[in-house]
Amino acid sequence: MVVIGSGPAGVAVAERLYKERPSVTIAIIERGSTLLRRHFYTNGALIGERDRFLARHQVCPWEGDLDEGGALLPALGGRGIVGGSQLHRFYASDLTLWPNGLWPLTEGELDPYFREAETRLLGGSRCGGPAQEYVCESLANLHARHPPCGPAVDTERRPSVGLPHHSSVERLLALLDMDRAAPSRRLRIFTDTRAVRLVADPARPRHMSRVRCVPAGEPGGAHFDVHGGAFVLAASAVESARLVLVSGVQALNGMSTNVGRYLMEHVYCRGYLDVSRHQKIPPGPINVFVPPQSAALENRFQVEICSVTHPADGRSVLRVTGSAAMDPQRQNRVTLSPDRVDGHGVPRASTVLRLSPGDERRKMSLLRGLQNIAALLGGSWLAPPAVMPRGASYHEAGTLRIAQSPAEGAAAPDGSLFGWDNVFTGDASAFPSVGVANPILTITAMGYRLADRLASRLGIFERA
Ligand SMILES: Cc1cc2nc3c(=O)[nH]c(=O)nc-3n(C[C@H](O)[C@H](O)[C@H](O)COP(=O)(O)OP(=O)(O)OC[C@H]3O[C@@H](n4cnc5c(N)ncnc54)[C@H](O)[C@@H]3O)c2cc1C
């Protein structure tokens, strides 16, 4: 099994296959290096440090609308090493709510995978104490509460500076340790290795045989091929679609014309609320979220409230961030740049991501919601809520979405790309709608589900 990308998506597929199917050997191809062995605990004072780390290491390999604020973090563990203070299930209603983005699976089907993801990922401690309780009580009518915590949670609810979770890189390195101790090796991780093209098998219709790779930091370096029985695309929604498009295979086997289409992310709005002179908010860490207030499309947004320290004077500030869903639209898409290539001669991805009238209404509703939260909490805006550049949510989705037919999506409900028997979408590119929840937990649950589908087809791949 060849997995391209080592973020939360690639790790989920690999860890489940490795543990459940002892006959499988797995290669993971990752363009970045090992930058961190644990992830940043993203809360409180550490947020500034985390953001500086991100600014130093992230790269934006695409152009167009989404490059205004988005980027990849080429590293073992992907963006999972900096994200994860909010790990939510995809809200069940979002599976069926979006007229143009119905999921070909049910909440019940996903439930066991969510439970497993929660067991593996959530853990550590939670914010507690009077500050956290004050904010939850002030926003009780909006159902504000602490983000989900795992079974290992500190039940005393003692104040904590973060919400540790078991991140992609930690789980992958643990898997590698386990493999090193095993009598025969089954896991190979290629870091600093860029996948540039999938290559079809001339002898077997509907099958890829290998992925062409180049050393990531060496333009002009010699390429090599990694062969496999099956291939999982887990390079992020933009990069996974680019890999398919750049491989020049979409004309083969009646592939769907939806490859690259239905690109989405969250409309991201953020403000900073100064609560340093607030008489009632006690000192202490805060990490609270406010779920969507109803199933009306206009209200499909979620708000996160997090204590941060002002970088200049150390004042206590609340960072208030809203993520609103986007309508799935066919014209929002990833294509190949007609004239620009990267250092390896590969066409850059070009992104189109425009808001629909419904998105605009939802955005305005979100901005009103943020003002309402500020009024309920008190304090004054240090920076009033503003819409962040496109891409800034880092929650891209769609592009190879699963659907019942090629007319509606690019992949079958089991994740296999239409037209191909052994290529699978393993990241948020598979999402038919982006919904409201932060994606890591859903990406992980979907990764476990995909691993089970792959396992049930192992015989087919072995014969390849
Ligand atoms: C600061 C920050 C905070 C966040 N907070 C949260 C949060 O609290 N909760 C949440 O759910 N989400 C959060 N996110 C979003 C979350 O990190 C992403 O949604 C998630 O990492 C996506 O997982 P992925 O595996 O699909 O992609 P990625 O994590 O981007 O991993 C893709 C990997 O593929 C590699 N790759 C790409 N192209 C190639 C190629 N051609 N060849 C080889 N390798 C390749 C990349 O280097 C990367 O390592 C946050 C993101 C950021 C940046």
Short mmCIF file of C-alpha atoms and ligand atoms in Angstrom, two decimals:
data_model
loop_
_atom_site.label_atom_id
_atom_site.label_comp_id
_atom_site.label_asym_id
_atom_site.label_seq_id
_atom_site.Cartn_x
_atom_site.Cartn_y
_atom_site.Cartn_z
CA MET A 1 0.00 0.00 0.00
CA VAL A 2 1.48 3.34 -0.99
CA VAL A 3 0.23 6.34 0.99
CA ILE A 4 1.09 9.79 -0.35
CA GLY A 5 1.22 12.32 2.50
CA SER A 6 1.86 11.80 6.22
CA GLY A 7 -0.66 14.26 7.72
CA PRO A 8 -3.66 13.17 9.81
CA ALA A 9 -5.19 11.55 6.71
CA GLY A 10 -2.23 9.40 5.68
CA VAL A 11 -1.45 8.41 9.27
CA ALA A 12 -5.04 7.29 9.91
CA VAL A 13 -5.08 4.94 6.93
CA ALA A 14 -1.59 3.61 7.68
CA GLU A 15 -2.08 3.04 11.40
CA ARG A 16 -5.28 1.10 10.98
CA LEU A 17 -4.03 -1.04 8.11
CA TYR A 18 -0.77 -1.73 9.89
CA LYS A 19 -2.46 -2.86 13.08
CA GLU A 20 -5.38 -4.74 11.57
CA ARG A 21 -3.76 -6.41 8.54
CA PRO A 22 -0.40 -8.06 9.27
CA SER A 23 0.01 -9.10 5.63
CA VAL A 24 0.18 -5.51 4.37
CA THR A 25 3.40 -3.63 3.76
CA ILE A 26 3.08 0.14 3.69
CA ALA A 27 5.16 2.89 2.10
CA ILE A 28 4.49 6.48 3.13
CA ILE A 29 5.79 9.21 0.86
CA GLU A 30 6.24 12.62 2.50
CA ARG A 31 7.72 15.69 0.85
CA GLY A 32 8.77 17.28 4.15
CA SER A 33 11.28 16.38 6.87
CA THR A 34 10.81 15.55 10.53
CA LEU A 35 10.37 19.05 11.98
CA LEU A 36 8.74 18.13 15.28
CA ARG A 37 8.32 14.82 17.07
CA ARG A 38 5.32 16.10 19.05
CA HIS A 39 2.77 18.67 18.05
CA PHE A 40 2.40 22.20 19.38
CA TYR A 41 -0.18 22.40 22.12
CA THR A 42 -2.05 25.29 20.63
CA ASN A 43 -3.45 27.34 23.41
CA GLY A 44 -2.52 30.31 25.56
CA ALA A 45 0.95 31.78 25.19
CA LEU A 46 2.07 28.95 22.92
CA ILE A 47 -0.13 30.14 20.08
CA GLY A 48 2.32 32.92 19.19
CA GLU A 49 5.22 30.49 19.18
CA ARG A 50 3.23 28.03 17.08
CA ASP A 51 2.32 30.73 14.55
CA ARG A 52 5.96 31.79 14.18
CA PHE A 53 6.94 28.15 13.59
CA LEU A 54 4.22 27.84 10.96
CA ALA A 55 5.23 31.05 9.20
CA ARG A 56 8.83 29.83 9.02
CA HIS A 57 8.11 26.39 7.59
CA GLN A 58 4.90 26.53 5.59
CA VAL A 59 4.92 26.72 1.81
CA CYS A 60 2.15 27.46 -0.63
CA PRO A 61 2.61 25.25 -3.68
CA TRP A 62 -0.53 26.52 -5.42
CA GLU A 63 -1.72 29.80 -6.89
CA GLY A 64 -5.12 31.46 -7.32
CA ASP A 65 -7.78 32.38 -4.76
CA LEU A 66 -6.64 29.95 -2.07
CA ASP A 67 -3.05 31.16 -1.95
CA GLU A 68 -4.12 34.39 -0.26
CA GLY A 69 -3.99 32.77 3.16
CA GLY A 70 -3.52 29.01 2.85
CA ALA A 71 -0.51 26.76 2.70
CA LEU A 72 0.87 23.30 3.34
CA LEU A 73 3.26 22.43 6.13
CA PRO A 74 5.65 19.98 4.47
CA ALA A 75 6.66 17.89 7.47
CA LEU A 76 6.25 14.44 8.90
CA GLY A 77 2.74 14.66 10.33
CA GLY A 78 1.70 17.49 7.98
CA ARG A 79 -0.40 20.27 9.46
CA GLY A 80 -1.44 17.84 12.19
CA ILE A 81 1.68 18.92 14.10
CA VAL A 82 0.31 22.42 14.63
CA GLY A 83 -3.46 21.86 14.66
CA GLY A 84 -5.77 19.99 16.93
CA SER A 85 -7.00 22.05 19.87
CA GLN A 86 -10.49 21.55 18.44
CA LEU A 87 -11.29 17.97 17.52
CA HIS A 88 -14.95 17.66 16.60
CA ARG A 89 -17.09 15.13 14.84
CA PHE A 90 -18.60 16.28 11.55
CA TYR A 91 -22.06 17.42 12.61
CA ALA A 92 -24.50 14.67 11.55
CA SER A 93 -26.92 17.15 9.97
CA ASP A 94 -24.21 18.37 7.58
CA LEU A 95 -24.15 14.89 6.00
CA THR A 96 -27.61 15.50 4.56
CA LEU A 97 -28.10 19.27 4.70
CA TRP A 98 -26.33 20.49 1.59
CA PRO A 99 -28.48 20.03 -1.53
CA ASN A 100 -25.37 19.86 -3.69
CA GLY A 101 -23.24 17.86 -1.30
CA LEU A 102 -25.01 14.78 0.05
CA TRP A 103 -22.74 12.20 1.67
CA PRO A 104 -23.20 8.65 0.33
CA LEU A 105 -22.89 7.27 3.86
CA THR A 106 -24.82 7.56 7.10
CA GLU A 107 -24.05 8.82 10.57
CA GLY A 108 -24.44 5.25 11.85
CA GLU A 109 -21.84 3.98 9.41
CA LEU A 110 -19.31 6.58 10.57
CA ASP A 111 -20.04 6.23 14.28
CA PRO A 112 -17.66 3.33 15.13
CA TYR A 113 -14.86 5.07 13.24
CA PHE A 114 -15.49 8.31 15.12
CA ARG A 115 -15.42 6.42 18.41
CA GLU A 116 -12.10 4.87 17.51
CA ALA A 117 -10.69 8.22 16.39
CA GLU A 118 -11.79 9.80 19.68
CA THR A 119 -10.13 7.03 21.65
CA ARG A 120 -6.86 7.37 19.75
CA LEU A 121 -6.66 11.14 19.34
CA LEU A 122 -8.37 12.86 22.23
CA GLY A 123 -6.62 12.87 25.53
CA GLY A 124 -4.58 14.77 28.02
CA SER A 125 -6.15 17.62 29.91
CA ARG A 126 -8.75 20.28 29.48
CA CYS A 127 -9.04 23.92 30.39
CA GLY A 128 -10.74 24.28 33.72
CA GLY A 129 -11.10 26.74 36.50
CA PRO A 130 -13.07 29.94 37.00
CA ALA A 131 -12.17 31.68 33.71
CA GLN A 132 -13.33 28.75 31.61
CA GLU A 133 -16.49 28.40 33.69
CA TYR A 134 -17.29 32.12 33.50
CA VAL A 135 -17.17 32.06 29.68
CA CYS A 136 -19.25 28.88 29.46
CA GLU A 137 -21.87 30.31 31.82
CA SER A 138 -22.00 33.68 30.04
CA LEU A 139 -22.64 31.91 26.77
CA ALA A 140 -24.84 29.14 28.16
CA ASN A 141 -27.79 30.20 25.96
CA LEU A 142 -25.58 29.56 22.94
CA HIS A 143 -24.65 26.10 24.32
CA ALA A 144 -20.98 27.09 24.73
CA ARG A 145 -18.79 24.36 26.16
CA HIS A 146 -15.36 22.86 26.26
CA PRO A 147 -14.27 21.10 23.05
CA PRO A 148 -14.56 17.30 23.22
CA CYS A 149 -11.97 15.58 25.42
CA GLY A 150 -10.93 11.98 25.48
CA PRO A 151 -11.14 9.22 28.03
CA ALA A 152 -7.76 10.29 29.50
CA VAL A 153 -9.10 13.69 30.44
CA ASP A 154 -8.14 15.28 33.74
CA THR A 155 -11.44 14.91 35.56
CA GLU A 156 -10.46 17.50 38.15
CA ARG A 157 -10.68 20.11 35.34
CA ARG A 158 -7.56 21.77 36.61
CA PRO A 159 -6.32 24.77 34.66
CA SER A 160 -4.15 23.72 31.79
CA VAL A 161 -2.34 25.60 29.10
CA GLY A 162 -3.32 23.27 26.34
CA LEU A 163 -5.35 20.43 25.08
CA PRO A 164 -2.84 17.74 24.25
CA HIS A 165 -3.96 15.20 21.73
CA HIS A 166 -2.20 12.28 20.15
CA SER A 167 -1.18 13.91 16.91
CA SER A 168 -0.31 12.50 13.51
CA VAL A 169 3.45 12.65 14.00
CA GLU A 170 3.36 11.07 17.47
CA ARG A 171 1.21 8.19 16.24
CA LEU A 172 3.32 7.66 13.14
CA LEU A 173 6.59 7.60 15.08
CA ALA A 174 5.05 5.16 17.56
CA LEU A 175 4.09 2.94 14.63
CA LEU A 176 7.63 3.16 13.30
CA ASP A 177 9.03 2.13 16.70
CA MET A 178 6.65 -0.81 16.76
CA ASP A 179 7.77 -1.79 13.26
CA ARG A 180 11.46 -1.57 14.17
CA ALA A 181 10.87 -4.00 17.03
CA ALA A 182 8.97 -6.47 14.83
CA PRO A 183 10.67 -9.56 13.32
CA SER A 184 10.03 -8.31 9.77
CA ARG A 185 9.66 -4.72 8.64
CA ARG A 186 6.35 -3.67 7.10
CA LEU A 187 6.53 0.13 7.19
CA ARG A 188 8.80 2.34 5.14
CA ILE A 189 8.64 6.14 5.39
CA PHE A 190 10.25 8.21 2.65
CA THR A 191 10.70 11.75 3.99
CA ASP A 192 11.97 14.63 1.82
CA THR A 193 10.43 12.77 -1.09
CA ARG A 194 7.98 14.39 -3.41
CA ALA A 195 5.43 12.32 -5.36
CA VAL A 196 5.16 13.94 -8.78
CA ARG A 197 3.06 11.54 -10.86
CA LEU A 198 1.00 8.39 -10.72
CA VAL A 199 1.90 5.94 -13.48
CA ALA A 200 -0.70 3.60 -15.01
CA ASP A 201 0.03 -0.11 -15.46
CA PRO A 202 0.13 -0.82 -19.22
CA ALA A 203 -0.61 -4.50 -18.59
CA ARG A 204 -3.66 -4.03 -16.36
CA PRO A 205 -6.49 -1.73 -17.31
CA ARG A 206 -7.86 0.45 -14.47
CA HIS A 207 -4.70 -0.03 -12.38
CA MET A 208 -1.86 2.24 -11.38
CA SER A 209 1.45 0.48 -10.92
CA ARG A 210 3.72 3.06 -9.32
CA VAL A 211 4.26 6.58 -8.18
CA ARG A 212 7.14 8.63 -9.54
CA CYS A 213 9.11 10.44 -6.84
CA VAL A 214 11.89 13.02 -6.69
CA PRO A 215 14.06 14.16 -3.78
CA ALA A 216 12.07 17.15 -2.49
CA GLY A 217 14.82 19.68 -2.02
CA GLU A 218 16.76 18.85 -5.17
CA PRO A 219 15.32 20.24 -8.37
CA GLY A 220 16.84 18.17 -11.15
CA GLY A 221 17.60 15.26 -8.75
CA ALA A 222 17.22 11.73 -10.14
CA HIS A 223 13.70 10.35 -9.90
CA PHE A 224 12.76 6.92 -8.62
CA ASP A 225 9.53 4.91 -8.61
CA VAL A 226 7.70 3.36 -5.67
CA HIS A 227 5.62 0.38 -6.80
CA GLY A 228 2.46 -0.73 -5.05
CA GLY A 229 -0.72 -2.76 -5.24
CA ALA A 230 -2.84 0.23 -4.21
CA PHE A 231 -2.39 3.98 -3.76
CA VAL A 232 -3.94 6.28 -1.20
CA LEU A 233 -3.99 10.03 -1.92
CA ALA A 234 -3.50 11.85 1.38
CA ALA A 235 -1.57 14.93 0.28
CA SER A 236 -4.41 17.41 1.16
CA ALA A 237 -7.40 18.38 -0.96
CA VAL A 238 -5.48 20.64 -3.34
CA GLU A 239 -2.37 18.50 -3.73
CA SER A 240 -4.19 15.17 -4.09
CA ALA A 241 -6.29 16.63 -6.92
CA ARG A 242 -3.20 18.12 -8.53
CA LEU A 243 -1.47 14.74 -8.45
CA VAL A 244 -4.34 13.13 -10.34
CA LEU A 245 -4.58 15.97 -12.85
CA VAL A 246 -0.85 16.11 -13.45
CA SER A 247 -0.65 12.35 -14.06
CA GLY A 248 -2.60 12.85 -17.28
CA VAL A 249 -4.89 9.92 -16.54
CA GLN A 250 -8.25 11.64 -16.39
CA ALA A 251 -9.02 10.86 -20.02
CA LEU A 252 -8.56 7.13 -19.33
CA ASN A 253 -11.18 4.62 -18.18
CA GLY A 254 -14.08 7.08 -18.23
CA MET A 255 -12.82 9.04 -15.22
CA SER A 256 -15.19 11.61 -13.84
CA THR A 257 -15.00 15.17 -15.12
CA ASN A 258 -15.45 16.19 -11.49
CA VAL A 259 -11.77 15.64 -10.64
CA GLY A 260 -10.59 18.86 -8.98
CA ARG A 261 -14.12 20.29 -8.64
CA TYR A 262 -16.16 21.30 -5.57
CA LEU A 263 -13.21 22.86 -3.77
CA MET A 264 -14.39 24.26 -0.42
CA GLU A 265 -13.03 25.53 2.86
CA HIS A 266 -14.44 27.43 5.82
CA VAL A 267 -15.14 31.13 5.61
CA TYR A 268 -12.94 32.22 8.48
CA CYS A 269 -13.57 35.36 10.57
CA ARG A 270 -11.51 36.42 13.54
CA GLY A 271 -11.43 39.19 16.13
CA TYR A 272 -9.50 39.84 19.33
CA LEU A 273 -11.43 40.84 22.44
CA ASP A 274 -9.60 42.71 25.17
CA VAL A 275 -10.78 41.40 28.53
CA SER A 276 -7.82 42.60 30.58
CA ARG A 277 -9.94 45.21 32.40
CA HIS A 278 -12.96 42.99 32.65
CA GLN A 279 -13.95 42.87 36.30
CA LYS A 280 -15.66 39.51 36.17
CA ILE A 281 -13.49 37.27 33.98
CA PRO A 282 -10.99 35.67 36.33
CA PRO A 283 -7.47 34.97 35.13
CA GLY A 284 -6.83 31.52 33.66
CA PRO A 285 -6.89 29.61 30.40
CA ILE A 286 -9.98 29.53 28.19
CA ASN A 287 -10.80 27.16 25.34
CA VAL A 288 -14.49 27.18 24.50
CA PHE A 289 -16.54 26.51 21.40
CA VAL A 290 -20.03 27.54 20.37
CA PRO A 291 -21.77 25.03 18.06
CA PRO A 292 -24.10 25.99 15.17
CA GLN A 293 -27.32 27.41 16.56
CA SER A 294 -29.67 25.67 14.12
CA ALA A 295 -29.84 23.53 10.99
CA ALA A 296 -30.79 26.56 8.86
CA LEU A 297 -28.10 26.97 6.20
CA GLU A 298 -27.58 30.58 7.27
CA ASN A 299 -26.61 29.44 10.77
CA ARG A 300 -24.08 26.79 9.82
CA PHE A 301 -21.09 28.20 11.61
CA GLN A 302 -19.08 27.39 14.72
CA VAL A 303 -17.14 29.77 16.98
CA GLU A 304 -14.00 29.11 19.01
CA ILE A 305 -12.96 31.31 21.92
CA CYS A 306 -9.44 30.96 23.14
CA SER A 307 -7.27 32.89 25.60
CA VAL A 308 -4.07 34.32 24.13
CA THR A 309 -1.45 36.69 25.43
CA HIS A 310 -0.94 40.03 23.71
CA PRO A 311 2.53 39.79 22.13
CA ALA A 312 3.49 43.40 23.00
CA ASP A 313 2.39 43.84 26.61
CA GLY A 314 1.29 40.42 27.87
CA ARG A 315 -2.34 41.50 28.29
CA SER A 316 -4.96 38.77 28.41
CA VAL A 317 -6.93 38.72 25.17
CA LEU A 318 -9.64 36.44 23.82
CA ARG A 319 -9.17 35.25 20.25
CA VAL A 320 -12.64 34.73 18.80
CA THR A 321 -12.75 32.74 15.55
CA GLY A 322 -15.77 31.75 13.49
CA SER A 323 -15.79 29.08 10.78
CA ALA A 324 -18.73 29.11 8.41
CA ALA A 325 -19.58 26.33 5.95
CA MET A 326 -19.43 26.93 2.19
CA ASP A 327 -21.93 25.77 -0.38
CA PRO A 328 -20.48 22.99 -2.56
CA GLN A 329 -20.16 24.62 -5.99
CA ARG A 330 -18.92 22.84 -9.11
CA GLN A 331 -17.16 25.93 -10.46
CA ASN A 332 -14.91 26.14 -7.37
CA ARG A 333 -12.00 23.96 -8.35
CA VAL A 334 -8.37 23.00 -8.68
CA THR A 335 -6.86 23.05 -12.17
CA LEU A 336 -3.30 22.97 -13.48
CA SER A 337 -1.62 26.26 -14.15
CA PRO A 338 -1.24 26.59 -17.93
CA ASP A 339 2.13 28.33 -17.75
CA ARG A 340 3.74 28.01 -14.32
CA VAL A 341 5.72 25.03 -13.07
CA ASP A 342 7.44 24.38 -9.75
CA GLY A 343 11.14 23.58 -9.18
CA HIS A 344 10.60 20.02 -10.41
CA GLY A 345 8.96 21.09 -13.64
CA VAL A 346 5.50 20.05 -12.40
CA PRO A 347 2.60 22.43 -13.23
CA ARG A 348 1.44 24.38 -10.18
CA ALA A 349 -2.10 23.91 -8.95
CA SER A 350 -4.40 26.84 -9.60
CA THR A 351 -7.41 27.38 -7.34
CA VAL A 352 -10.77 29.06 -7.88
CA LEU A 353 -12.83 29.58 -4.73
CA ARG A 354 -15.69 32.08 -4.93
CA LEU A 355 -18.41 32.66 -2.38
CA SER A 356 -22.00 31.93 -3.42
CA PRO A 357 -24.87 34.27 -2.42
CA GLY A 358 -25.66 31.73 0.32
CA ASP A 359 -22.06 31.89 1.55
CA GLU A 360 -22.26 35.69 1.69
CA ARG A 361 -25.43 35.52 3.80
CA ARG A 362 -23.83 32.97 6.12
CA LYS A 363 -20.74 35.14 6.48
CA MET A 364 -22.86 38.14 7.53
CA SER A 365 -24.77 35.96 9.97
CA LEU A 366 -21.45 34.77 11.43
CA LEU A 367 -20.17 38.34 11.85
CA ARG A 368 -23.39 39.24 13.70
CA GLY A 369 -22.93 36.12 15.83
CA LEU A 370 -19.42 37.23 16.82
CA GLN A 371 -20.73 40.67 17.85
CA ASN A 372 -23.40 38.98 19.93
CA ILE A 373 -20.79 36.85 21.70
CA ALA A 374 -18.73 39.96 22.47
CA ALA A 375 -21.79 41.70 23.89
CA LEU A 376 -22.57 38.73 26.13
CA LEU A 377 -18.99 38.43 27.35
CA GLY A 378 -18.18 42.09 27.81
CA GLY A 379 -14.77 43.57 27.07
CA SER A 380 -13.88 45.68 24.06
CA TRP A 381 -12.58 44.72 20.64
CA LEU A 382 -8.85 45.13 20.27
CA ALA A 383 -9.34 44.09 16.66
CA PRO A 384 -12.98 43.72 15.55
CA PRO A 385 -13.98 40.54 13.70
CA ALA A 386 -12.80 40.55 10.10
CA VAL A 387 -12.96 38.03 7.28
CA MET A 388 -9.59 36.33 6.89
CA PRO A 389 -8.00 35.69 3.49
CA ARG A 390 -9.21 32.65 1.61
CA GLY A 391 -7.25 29.55 2.59
CA ALA A 392 -6.64 30.81 6.13
CA SER A 393 -8.86 28.16 7.72
CA TYR A 394 -6.53 25.40 6.40
CA HIS A 395 -9.72 23.34 6.11
CA GLU A 396 -9.79 22.71 2.35
CA ALA A 397 -12.08 19.93 1.15
CA GLY A 398 -13.86 18.52 -1.91
CA THR A 399 -11.90 18.10 -5.22
CA LEU A 400 -12.16 14.27 -5.32
CA ARG A 401 -15.43 13.92 -3.55
CA ILE A 402 -17.20 10.63 -2.99
CA ALA A 403 -20.60 10.20 -4.61
CA GLN A 404 -22.92 7.56 -5.98
CA SER A 405 -22.03 8.33 -9.61
CA PRO A 406 -19.32 10.02 -11.71
CA ALA A 407 -21.89 12.70 -12.59
CA GLU A 408 -21.88 13.87 -8.96
CA GLY A 409 -18.35 13.22 -7.76
CA ALA A 410 -14.89 11.90 -8.57
CA ALA A 411 -14.79 8.81 -6.35
CA ALA A 412 -17.12 5.97 -5.42
CA PRO A 413 -18.51 5.75 -1.86
CA ASP A 414 -15.67 3.33 -0.97
CA GLY A 415 -13.09 6.00 -1.90
CA SER A 416 -11.85 4.46 -5.17
CA LEU A 417 -11.50 7.00 -7.96
CA PHE A 418 -14.07 6.39 -10.68
CA GLY A 419 -12.24 4.64 -13.52
CA TRP A 420 -9.54 3.14 -11.29
CA ASP A 421 -9.57 0.01 -9.15
CA ASN A 422 -6.57 0.75 -6.97
CA VAL A 423 -6.40 4.54 -6.39
CA PHE A 424 -8.24 5.96 -3.39
CA THR A 425 -8.99 9.37 -1.98
CA GLY A 426 -7.86 9.34 1.65
CA ASP A 427 -8.07 12.97 2.82
CA ALA A 428 -10.66 15.73 2.95
CA SER A 429 -10.72 15.77 -0.85
CA ALA A 430 -13.29 12.99 -0.34
CA PHE A 431 -15.75 15.27 1.53
CA PRO A 432 -18.94 16.03 -0.46
CA SER A 433 -19.55 19.10 1.76
CA VAL A 434 -17.21 20.91 4.12
CA GLY A 435 -19.77 21.27 6.92
CA VAL A 436 -18.87 23.22 10.03
CA ALA A 437 -16.63 21.04 12.19
CA ASN A 438 -12.83 21.30 12.17
CA PRO A 439 -11.74 18.44 9.94
CA ILE A 440 -9.02 16.36 11.67
CA LEU A 441 -11.35 14.03 13.57
CA THR A 442 -13.53 13.40 10.50
CA ILE A 443 -10.48 12.94 8.27
CA THR A 444 -9.25 10.34 10.76
CA ALA A 445 -12.59 8.53 10.99
CA MET A 446 -12.85 8.49 7.20
CA GLY A 447 -9.26 7.21 7.03
CA TYR A 448 -10.12 4.28 9.31
CA ARG A 449 -13.20 3.56 7.19
CA LEU A 450 -11.08 3.62 4.04
CA ALA A 451 -8.52 1.28 5.63
CA ASP A 452 -11.31 -1.24 6.27
CA ARG A 453 -12.49 -0.97 2.66
CA LEU A 454 -8.90 -1.49 1.47
CA ALA A 455 -8.42 -4.46 3.74
CA SER A 456 -11.50 -6.15 2.36
CA ARG A 457 -9.99 -5.80 -1.14
CA LEU A 458 -6.49 -6.97 -0.20
CA GLY A 459 -6.68 -10.15 -2.26
CA ILE A 460 -7.31 -8.10 -5.39
CA PHE A 461 -4.26 -5.91 -4.75
CA GLU A 462 -2.01 -8.86 -3.95
CA ARG A 463 -2.79 -10.44 -7.31
CA ALA A 464 -1.56 -7.18 -8.88
C1 LIG B 1 -2.41 26.42 12.70
C2 LIG B 1 -3.42 25.36 12.38
C3 LIG B 1 -4.34 24.99 13.34
C4 LIG B 1 -5.28 24.01 13.04
N1 LIG B 1 -6.15 23.61 14.03
C5 LIG B 1 -7.00 22.60 13.78
C6 LIG B 1 -7.85 22.10 14.81
O1 LIG B 1 -7.83 22.55 15.95
N2 LIG B 1 -8.70 21.09 14.50
C7 LIG B 1 -8.76 20.55 13.24
O2 LIG B 1 -9.55 19.63 13.02
N3 LIG B 1 -7.97 21.02 12.24
C8 LIG B 1 -7.08 22.01 12.47
N4 LIG B 1 -6.26 22.45 11.48
C9 LIG B 1 -6.41 21.88 10.11
C10 LIG B 1 -5.71 20.54 10.01
O3 LIG B 1 -4.37 20.64 10.41
C11 LIG B 1 -5.81 20.03 8.57
O4 LIG B 1 -7.16 19.99 8.18
C12 LIG B 1 -5.24 18.62 8.48
O5 LIG B 1 -3.88 18.60 8.84
C13 LIG B 1 -5.40 18.05 7.08
O6 LIG B 1 -4.86 16.76 7.09
P1 LIG B 1 -4.26 16.09 5.76
O7 LIG B 1 -3.52 14.88 6.18
O8 LIG B 1 -5.33 15.92 4.76
O9 LIG B 1 -3.30 17.21 5.16
P2 LIG B 1 -1.92 17.77 5.72
O10 LIG B 1 -1.92 17.78 7.20
O11 LIG B 1 -1.66 19.03 5.00
O12 LIG B 1 -0.87 16.66 5.27
C14 LIG B 1 -0.57 16.45 3.91
C15 LIG B 1 0.87 15.97 3.83
O13 LIG B 1 1.14 15.58 2.49
C16 LIG B 1 2.42 16.05 2.11
N5 LIG B 1 2.43 16.21 0.66
C17 LIG B 1 1.73 17.08 -0.09
N6 LIG B 1 1.99 16.92 -1.40
C18 LIG B 1 2.87 15.89 -1.47
C19 LIG B 1 3.53 15.24 -2.55
N7 LIG B 1 3.30 15.59 -3.81
N8 LIG B 1 4.40 14.25 -2.26
C20 LIG B 1 4.64 13.87 -0.97
N9 LIG B 1 4.04 14.45 0.08
C21 LIG B 1 3.16 15.45 -0.16
C22 LIG B 1 2.56 17.38 2.86
O14 LIG B 1 3.92 17.72 3.02
C23 LIG B 1 1.87 17.08 4.17
O15 LIG B 1 2.77 16.60 5.16
C24 LIG B 1 -5.30 23.41 11.76
C25 LIG B 1 -4.35 23.79 10.79
C26 LIG B 1 -3.41 24.74 11.10
C27 LIG B 1 -2.37 25.10 10.06
#
